[in-house]
Amino acid sequence: FAGATAAKSLERHLRSAEIHLLSAENHLTYNPLLPEVVGASVLPGHVVAPLRQMVRRAKVHQVQVTGIDTEARRVHFRNRSESGHLDYDHLVLACGSRANLHMIPGMAEHTLPLKTVGDALYLRNRVIARLEDAELTENPTLRRWLKTFVVIGGGFSGVEVAGEISDFLDESQRWYRQSQLEPARVVIVHGGPHLLPELPKRLGRFTERKLSRHGGVEVRLNTRSQAIDAQGVELNKGSRIDAGTVISTIGTTSNRLIDALPAEKERGRLRVEADMSVPGLPGVWAIGDCAAVPNGRADGAPCPPTAQFALRQGPQLAANLARRVRGEPTHAFGYQPKGLMSAIGHNRAVARVFGINLSGFIPWLLWRGFYLLYIPTLARKARLYLEWNWAMFFPPDIAHLRFTRTVEDSDEDTQEKGAQGVKERSPTPAAERV
């Protein structure tokens, strides 16, 4: 959000400047809607916006940045075919953060994160595949394991993805009659005393009640995961949850580019001045999740890594950069958030808007309206609005989407035939066949 909006604003403030936008993807991902991709509420293409459609004059480069030479003012990058570099007068860092999959033993090997569209699609396929497998097995223990989903983390992402999975399981059960013998189980494991710690305790308690009563979601508060393996999660209270799917929504770590910079860090984020410039690195600025931007409206406390702040930091940085070019004094960043909202499933949400606590259907409409307002490009807004209305009256899509090419399927067939030929030439003993 921060980088794309900064580039778009720079086009207005510096009309004669040459602007380059470097990104590993050629699109912006609207991360708050990824849980809806998991629950098949929206199509994955509706939560991304091509960067070339968001900017006009800026040159978009889909490349992987490999290094930054701050002394020579040069950015090194590579794409699929070659390497290159760009010299800069001013460099804006908005490279975000990465998921930290090493907080808990076994987390990297056995949990599914939710940071990208690919993560959301993979998780959606996993949920459907578990239902398909549960429909076939006659083993009740295995069926319970297949239909148990554990979400680690009770923040916004954890609550929203748990609610979406619960809704999807409820609405799709009519097509999985055999597996209905064992009810699906969705569990949130949260280390705090109430869900959604960013919101008041009363809303967190309300969220817990609604998820439990209407969504059938089991909430484990004041509970931490100690270890994760292929069969489930070990908890700190000596208990265990056997689950076929474990989802991680906790933990972030800094981008490797940020780690390599010779600049002061603050809890893995670049320490920046009030105008978002990086001290000690002339011409370098930082915004978004990778920067600890002091908020002038909150006594200089670092801004939280949310889209609401990133959308404001980008335009103000562009204005400050233009002031610096003209030799004018820059302005400190300050923003008072309008509120926080979270969907909790079954057309319900919780919110704190202008200091007022809200819960139920009305904040759910506000939640959708807010995201519809800020999702990039008019085409995406129209598609998302139509799809949301469609999903209110029709069941979810339960198609399991395989992303394999024809040649890959052919290779598998060849391998299977080869394996069969080996078996025919080498009979297996009776004991081993059993």
Short mmCIF file of N, CA and C in Angstrom, two decimals, residues 26 72 99 170 174 243 266 270 282 294 296 319 338 370 413 415 421 433:
data_model
loop_
_atom_site.label_atom_id
_atom_site.label_comp_id
_atom_site.label_asym_id
_atom_site.label_seq_id
_atom_site.Cartn_x
_atom_site.Cartn_y
_atom_site.Cartn_z
N ASN A 26 3.99 -7.84 -10.01
CA ASN A 26 3.53 -6.69 -10.79
C ASN A 26 2.16 -6.22 -10.34
N ALA A 72 26.95 4.62 -3.24
CA ALA A 72 26.92 4.92 -4.68
C ALA A 72 25.52 5.31 -5.15
N ALA A 99 6.74 -13.24 6.84
CA ALA A 99 6.21 -14.11 7.89
C ALA A 99 7.36 -14.79 8.62
N ASP A 170 -19.73 -24.89 7.04
CA ASP A 170 -21.18 -24.97 7.26
C ASP A 170 -21.95 -24.98 5.95
N ARG A 174 -23.62 -29.74 2.79
CA ARG A 174 -24.70 -30.44 2.08
C ARG A 174 -24.16 -31.36 0.98
N ALA A 243 -4.78 -32.31 14.62
CA ALA A 243 -5.44 -31.56 13.54
C ALA A 243 -4.75 -31.85 12.21
N GLU A 266 14.68 -0.62 14.83
CA GLU A 266 13.84 -0.59 16.02
C GLU A 266 12.88 -1.78 15.94
N LEU A 270 13.14 -0.16 10.29
CA LEU A 270 14.05 0.96 10.16
C LEU A 270 13.59 2.13 11.03
N PRO A 282 21.58 9.69 3.32
CA PRO A 282 21.02 10.78 2.52
C PRO A 282 20.23 10.26 1.32
N PRO A 294 7.35 7.46 13.40
CA PRO A 294 6.74 8.05 14.60
C PRO A 294 5.46 8.79 14.25
N GLY A 296 2.95 11.59 15.01
CA GLY A 296 2.84 12.83 15.75
C GLY A 296 1.54 12.98 16.50
N ALA A 319 4.82 14.16 -0.72
CA ALA A 319 4.82 15.61 -0.51
C ALA A 319 6.12 16.06 0.15
N LYS A 338 -9.29 6.30 12.24
CA LYS A 338 -10.74 6.47 12.37
C LYS A 338 -11.36 5.32 13.15
N PHE A 370 -15.82 -0.01 3.89
CA PHE A 370 -14.49 0.57 4.04
C PHE A 370 -13.52 -0.06 3.06
N ASP A 413 2.15 -39.63 -15.37
CA ASP A 413 1.68 -40.86 -15.99
C ASP A 413 2.86 -41.74 -16.40
N GLN A 415 5.85 -41.80 -15.06
CA GLN A 415 6.46 -42.35 -13.86
C GLN A 415 5.65 -43.51 -13.31
N GLY A 421 5.79 -51.18 -14.41
CA GLY A 421 6.63 -52.13 -15.12
C GLY A 421 7.65 -52.76 -14.19
N ARG A 433 3.31 -57.57 0.30
CA ARG A 433 2.11 -57.11 -0.37
C ARG A 433 1.03 -56.77 0.65
#
